[in-house]
mmCIF file of C-alpha atoms in Angstrom:
data_model
loop_
_atom_site.group_PDB
_atom_site.id
_atom_site.type_symbol
_atom_site.label_atom_id
_atom_site.label_comp_id
_atom_site.label_asym_id
_atom_site.label_seq_id
_atom_site.Cartn_x
_atom_site.Cartn_y
_atom_site.Cartn_z
ATOM 1 C CA MET A 1 193.640 174.840 212.597
ATOM 2 C CA TYR A 2 193.969 173.254 216.071
ATOM 3 C CA LEU A 3 196.118 176.141 217.498
ATOM 4 C CA PHE A 4 193.634 179.006 216.443
ATOM 5 C CA SER A 5 190.569 176.788 217.228
ATOM 6 C CA GLY A 6 192.064 176.514 221.041
ATOM 7 C CA LEU A 7 193.145 180.207 221.237
ATOM 8 C CA HIS A 8 189.871 181.290 220.182
ATOM 9 C CA LYS A 9 187.908 179.098 222.964
ATOM 10 C CA PHE A 10 189.649 180.885 226.023
ATOM 11 C CA ASN A 11 186.693 183.210 226.669
ATOM 12 C CA ARG A 12 183.681 183.162 229.043
ATOM 13 C CA SER A 13 181.385 182.791 226.193
ATOM 14 C CA PHE A 14 182.880 179.348 225.415
ATOM 15 C CA LEU A 15 182.364 177.840 228.690
ATOM 16 C CA SER A 16 178.783 179.284 229.110
ATOM 17 C CA THR A 17 177.273 178.501 226.281
ATOM 18 C CA PHE A 18 179.018 175.372 224.565
ATOM 19 C CA TRP A 19 180.795 173.914 227.887
ATOM 20 C CA MET A 20 177.806 174.679 230.152
ATOM 21 C CA ASP A 21 175.046 174.089 228.355
ATOM 22 C CA GLU A 22 175.758 171.982 225.706
ATOM 23 C CA ILE A 23 178.124 169.390 227.424
ATOM 24 C CA LEU A 24 177.490 169.621 231.300
ATOM 25 C CA LYS A 25 173.720 170.072 230.881
ATOM 26 C CA ASP A 26 172.648 168.387 227.657
ATOM 27 C CA PHE A 27 175.235 166.085 227.285
ATOM 28 C CA PHE A 28 175.859 164.962 230.772
ATOM 29 C CA GLY A 29 172.555 165.655 232.152
ATOM 30 C CA LEU A 30 173.902 167.958 235.133
ATOM 31 C CA SER A 31 172.056 170.697 236.856
ATOM 32 C CA LEU A 32 173.581 173.807 237.418
ATOM 33 C CA GLU A 33 173.333 173.055 241.434
ATOM 34 C CA ILE A 34 176.083 170.592 240.978
ATOM 35 C CA ILE A 35 177.810 172.186 238.208
ATOM 36 C CA LEU A 36 178.389 175.168 241.076
ATOM 37 C CA LYS A 37 178.730 172.943 243.750
ATOM 38 C CA PHE A 38 181.824 170.794 242.270
ATOM 39 C CA LYS A 39 183.119 174.140 240.143
ATOM 40 C CA LEU A 40 182.648 172.565 237.024
ATOM 41 C CA PHE A 41 182.558 175.749 234.912
ATOM 42 C CA PHE A 42 186.120 176.971 234.652
ATOM 43 C CA ALA A 43 187.113 173.086 234.022
ATOM 44 C CA GLY A 44 185.974 173.423 230.722
ATOM 45 C CA LEU A 45 189.172 175.608 229.880
ATOM 46 C CA LEU A 46 191.102 172.017 229.948
ATOM 47 C CA ILE A 47 189.214 171.895 226.349
ATOM 48 C CA PRO A 48 191.262 174.839 224.514
ATOM 49 C CA VAL A 49 194.680 173.877 226.789
ATOM 50 C CA ILE A 50 194.673 170.345 225.410
ATOM 51 C CA GLU A 51 193.845 171.589 221.591
ATOM 52 C CA VAL A 52 196.917 174.009 221.716
ATOM 53 C CA LEU A 53 199.063 171.875 223.520
ATOM 54 C CA LEU A 54 198.239 168.975 220.975
ATOM 55 C CA ALA A 55 198.854 171.777 217.873
ATOM 56 C CA ILE A 56 202.220 172.849 219.154
ATOM 57 C CA SER A 57 203.046 169.186 219.977
ATOM 58 C CA LEU A 58 202.414 168.410 216.496
ATOM 59 C CA LEU A 59 204.408 171.231 215.048
ATOM 60 C CA VAL A 60 207.845 170.671 217.341
ATOM 61 C CA SER A 61 207.324 166.900 218.306
ATOM 62 C CA LYS A 62 209.480 164.110 216.488
ATOM 63 C CA SER A 63 206.610 161.594 217.621
ATOM 64 C CA LYS A 64 204.130 163.181 215.326
ATOM 65 C CA ARG A 65 202.022 160.050 214.518
ATOM 66 C CA LYS A 66 201.850 159.715 218.477
ATOM 67 C CA ILE A 67 200.119 163.103 218.675
ATOM 68 C CA SER A 68 197.980 162.800 215.665
ATOM 69 C CA LEU A 69 196.534 159.613 217.211
ATOM 70 C CA LEU A 70 195.640 161.732 220.327
ATOM 71 C CA LEU A 71 193.803 164.147 217.639
ATOM 72 C CA ILE A 72 192.250 161.424 216.322
ATOM 73 C CA ILE A 73 191.042 160.107 219.922
ATOM 74 C CA MET A 74 189.625 163.932 220.336
ATOM 75 C CA HIS A 75 187.640 163.980 216.792
ATOM 76 C CA ILE A 76 186.143 160.641 218.365
ATOM 77 C CA CYS A 77 185.138 161.806 221.046
ATOM 78 C CA ILE A 78 183.637 165.157 219.285
ATOM 79 C CA LEU A 79 181.399 162.509 217.204
ATOM 80 C CA ILE A 80 180.279 161.092 220.300
ATOM 81 C CA LEU A 81 179.144 164.416 221.971
ATOM 82 C CA ILE A 82 177.650 165.869 218.632
ATOM 83 C CA GLY A 83 176.947 162.636 216.470
ATOM 84 C CA PRO A 84 173.069 160.939 216.399
ATOM 85 C CA PHE A 85 173.672 159.009 219.716
ATOM 86 C CA GLY A 86 174.778 162.235 221.553
ATOM 87 C CA LEU A 87 173.295 165.753 220.990
ATOM 88 C CA ASN A 88 172.617 165.056 217.194
ATOM 89 C CA TYR A 89 173.796 168.793 216.308
ATOM 90 C CA ASN A 90 175.254 170.123 213.195
ATOM 91 C CA SER A 91 175.406 167.359 211.202
ATOM 92 C CA VAL A 92 177.574 168.856 208.731
ATOM 93 C CA ILE A 93 180.037 168.602 211.351
ATOM 94 C CA TRP A 94 180.034 164.711 211.443
ATOM 95 C CA PHE A 95 181.678 164.780 208.127
ATOM 96 C CA TRP A 96 184.000 167.386 208.846
ATOM 97 C CA ASN A 97 185.330 165.445 211.867
ATOM 98 C CA PHE A 98 185.432 161.989 209.848
ATOM 99 C CA THR A 99 187.725 163.776 207.420
ATOM 100 C CA LEU A 100 190.105 165.097 209.663
ATOM 101 C CA ILE A 101 190.452 161.894 211.144
ATOM 102 C CA PHE A 102 191.312 160.266 207.730
ATOM 103 C CA ILE A 103 193.753 163.256 207.123
ATOM 104 C CA LEU A 104 195.387 162.945 210.108
ATOM 105 C CA PHE A 105 196.078 159.382 209.771
ATOM 106 C CA LEU A 106 197.291 159.754 206.173
ATOM 107 C CA LEU A 107 199.237 162.574 206.735
ATOM 108 C CA TYR A 108 201.389 160.840 209.781
ATOM 109 C CA ALA A 109 201.160 157.124 208.888
ATOM 110 C CA LEU A 110 204.803 157.524 207.845
ATOM 111 C CA PRO A 111 207.596 159.652 209.057
ATOM 112 C CA VAL A 112 207.124 163.319 208.108
ATOM 113 C CA GLU A 113 209.908 164.301 206.043
ATOM 114 C CA LYS A 114 212.202 167.671 207.127
ATOM 115 C CA THR A 115 211.356 171.066 205.549
ATOM 116 C CA ASP A 116 214.043 172.961 203.810
ATOM 117 C CA SER A 117 214.021 176.568 202.878
ATOM 118 C CA LYS A 118 212.986 176.092 199.199
ATOM 119 C CA MET A 119 209.975 174.312 200.396
ATOM 120 C CA ILE A 120 209.236 177.078 202.617
ATOM 121 C CA LEU A 121 209.489 179.609 200.279
ATOM 122 C CA ASN A 122 207.242 177.888 197.487
ATOM 123 C CA ASN A 123 204.289 177.749 200.282
ATOM 124 C CA SER A 124 205.043 180.874 201.647
ATOM 125 C CA TYR A 125 201.445 182.017 200.679
ATOM 126 C CA TRP A 126 199.955 179.054 202.312
ATOM 127 C CA LEU A 127 201.932 179.927 205.248
ATOM 128 C CA ILE A 128 200.448 183.541 205.286
ATOM 129 C CA LEU A 129 197.162 182.636 204.823
ATOM 130 C CA TRP A 130 196.886 180.062 207.481
ATOM 131 C CA PHE A 131 199.535 181.264 210.280
ATOM 132 C CA ILE A 132 199.569 185.120 209.774
ATOM 133 C CA MET A 133 195.859 186.187 208.715
ATOM 134 C CA PRO A 134 193.999 184.139 211.296
ATOM 135 C CA ILE A 135 195.809 186.709 214.131
ATOM 136 C CA PHE A 136 193.913 189.679 212.927
ATOM 137 C CA SER A 137 190.803 187.671 213.532
ATOM 138 C CA PHE A 138 191.411 188.260 217.214
ATOM 139 C CA PHE A 139 190.990 191.941 216.367
ATOM 140 C CA GLY A 140 187.854 191.695 213.805
ATOM 141 C CA ASN A 141 189.781 192.265 210.824
ATOM 142 C CA TRP A 142 189.921 188.430 209.205
ATOM 143 C CA TYR A 143 187.170 186.573 208.546
ATOM 144 C CA GLN A 144 186.047 183.869 211.723
ATOM 145 C CA TYR A 145 185.878 180.526 209.970
ATOM 146 C CA PHE A 146 188.954 181.437 207.971
ATOM 147 C CA SER A 147 190.739 181.757 211.294
ATOM 148 C CA PHE A 148 189.349 178.333 212.360
ATOM 149 C CA ASN A 149 187.298 180.153 215.068
ATOM 150 C CA LEU A 150 184.934 177.210 215.921
ATOM 151 C CA TYR A 151 182.786 176.645 218.571
ATOM 152 C CA SER A 152 184.346 179.254 220.691
ATOM 153 C CA GLY A 153 180.798 181.018 221.672
ATOM 154 C CA LYS A 154 182.563 184.376 220.539
ATOM 155 C CA GLY A 155 181.200 186.899 217.960
ATOM 156 C CA TYR A 156 177.708 188.247 217.155
ATOM 157 C CA GLN A 157 174.375 186.482 217.081
ATOM 158 C CA MET A 158 171.822 187.743 214.825
ATOM 159 C CA TYR A 159 167.902 188.057 216.119
ATOM 160 C CA ILE A 160 165.299 189.196 213.365
ATOM 161 C CA CYS A 161 162.100 190.577 215.271
ATOM 162 C CA VAL A 162 159.176 190.120 213.576
ATOM 163 C CA ASN A 163 156.034 192.416 213.193
ATOM 164 C CA ASN A 164 153.680 190.369 211.353
ATOM 165 C CA ASP A 165 152.576 186.983 211.187
ATOM 166 C CA ASN A 166 154.552 185.661 207.913
ATOM 167 C CA TYR A 167 153.450 182.155 207.127
ATOM 168 C CA GLU A 168 156.995 181.451 205.919
ATOM 169 C CA LEU A 169 158.721 182.540 209.335
ATOM 170 C CA LYS A 170 156.392 181.223 211.539
ATOM 171 C CA PRO A 171 157.761 177.759 211.946
ATOM 172 C CA TYR A 172 161.101 179.344 212.898
ATOM 173 C CA LEU A 173 159.579 182.258 215.428
ATOM 174 C CA GLU A 174 160.744 181.504 219.152
ATOM 175 C CA PRO A 175 158.782 182.659 222.102
ATOM 176 C CA VAL A 176 158.982 186.508 222.845
ATOM 177 C CA ASP A 177 161.187 187.258 225.662
ATOM 178 C CA GLY A 178 161.184 191.012 226.479
ATOM 179 C CA LYS A 179 164.697 191.549 225.842
ATOM 180 C CA LEU A 180 165.819 192.777 222.146
ATOM 181 C CA CYS A 181 162.401 192.375 220.197
ATOM 182 C CA LYS A 182 160.383 193.364 223.498
ATOM 183 C CA ASP A 183 156.663 191.938 222.807
ATOM 184 C CA LYS A 184 157.687 190.472 219.124
ATOM 185 C CA PRO A 185 158.147 187.206 218.048
ATOM 186 C CA TYR A 186 161.438 186.685 216.700
ATOM 187 C CA LEU A 187 163.857 184.347 214.326
ATOM 188 C CA ASN A 188 167.626 183.431 215.953
ATOM 189 C CA LEU A 189 169.530 183.369 212.919
ATOM 190 C CA GLN A 190 171.569 180.630 214.288
ATOM 191 C CA ASN A 191 168.410 178.491 215.088
ATOM 192 C CA TRP A 192 166.946 179.326 211.919
ATOM 193 C CA ALA A 193 169.994 177.781 210.225
ATOM 194 C CA MET A 194 170.342 174.899 211.769
ATOM 195 C CA SER A 195 166.833 173.852 211.339
ATOM 196 C CA GLU A 196 166.528 174.919 207.753
ATOM 197 C CA ILE A 197 169.893 173.725 206.207
ATOM 198 C CA LYS A 198 171.643 172.120 209.131
ATOM 199 C CA SER A 199 174.564 174.582 209.042
ATOM 200 C CA ALA A 200 175.687 177.425 210.957
ATOM 201 C CA PRO A 201 175.350 180.924 209.484
ATOM 202 C CA PHE A 202 179.072 182.368 208.178
ATOM 203 C CA PRO A 203 179.327 184.609 211.468
ATOM 204 C CA ASP A 204 180.892 187.893 210.055
ATOM 205 C CA ILE A 205 179.280 191.114 210.373
ATOM 206 C CA GLU A 206 179.427 191.865 206.741
ATOM 207 C CA VAL A 207 177.311 188.800 205.794
ATOM 208 C CA TYR A 208 174.983 189.300 208.366
ATOM 209 C CA GLN A 209 174.368 192.899 206.677
ATOM 210 C CA LYS A 210 173.642 191.333 203.556
ATOM 211 C CA ILE A 211 171.270 189.002 205.281
ATOM 212 C CA GLY A 212 169.630 191.999 207.070
ATOM 213 C CA ILE A 213 169.509 193.979 203.619
ATOM 214 C CA GLY A 214 167.624 190.936 202.183
ATOM 215 C CA MET A 215 165.358 190.441 204.984
ATOM 216 C CA LYS A 216 164.086 194.047 204.775
ATOM 217 C CA LYS A 217 163.885 194.070 200.969
ATOM 218 C CA LYS A 218 161.521 190.898 200.925
ATOM 219 C CA TYR A 219 159.446 191.653 204.134
ATOM 220 C CA GLY A 220 159.558 195.600 204.148
ATOM 221 C CA ASN A 221 161.583 197.560 206.838
ATOM 222 C CA LYS A 222 158.123 198.266 208.692
ATOM 223 C CA ASN A 223 157.897 194.553 209.321
ATOM 224 C CA VAL A 224 161.527 193.824 210.743
ATOM 225 C CA LYS A 225 163.999 194.855 212.830
ATOM 226 C CA ILE A 226 167.236 193.122 212.979
ATOM 227 C CA PHE A 227 170.264 193.003 215.629
ATOM 228 C CA LEU A 228 173.284 191.857 215.998
ATOM 229 C CA HIS A 229 174.310 190.940 219.779
ATOM 230 C CA ASN A 230 177.495 189.843 221.025
ATOM 231 C CA THR A 231 177.271 187.347 223.998
ATOM 232 C CA GLU A 232 180.977 188.228 225.138
ATOM 233 C CA THR A 233 181.038 191.824 225.193
ATOM 234 C CA ARG A 234 177.171 192.357 225.947
ATOM 235 C CA LYS A 235 177.109 194.935 222.795
ATOM 236 C CA THR A 236 174.293 195.182 220.518
ATOM 237 C CA ILE A 237 174.061 196.727 217.081
ATOM 238 C CA GLU A 238 170.823 197.161 215.172
ATOM 239 C CA LEU A 239 171.420 196.871 211.481
#
């Protein structure tokens, strides 16, 4: 989990959307001028570097308990950042972080027993699922959340352009920005989901396609236009 989560964060979208906008600007209240002056933008790469190093250390180090304590500190920092006294964002993840703290404490409170070939063979399907399959996510051939692509800023954002003034959607409409939807109001699925269900949508194209079909069926093809925009590649797809 920590290995692939860290590897997915090595991209410019993570630095701009999460590191700069949410941590430096929203959490610390720094201006763009200060960020540029002190060259803080690329300092965000320390986050995936630390995450990957801790993951490798947890795998090969004999002092697994010490590494687990560092990871627990990391989760506490995450809770401070996104918790009710920080950004107050994505409350579903708060419990996920509490759970991981408990799991780390439980797993590494005692020395870890050595694994033998029989144990590896008996659990080979788990090794394939969690160590091999996530590699394919870097090529768009495996589910992003199953590959621990978390808070990386990668992937597509879904925008729903609305033609009519629908009372159901009106509370979630965002201001006209003159870009994808031109002169029409629109919904950002990420923001809509966070407002409505307090959780991020599943970030895979096949899921977006199903959502798009449902939206067009409910509101009509003429009243809804749906775009997927990749902030990393700047590629836009209309569904």
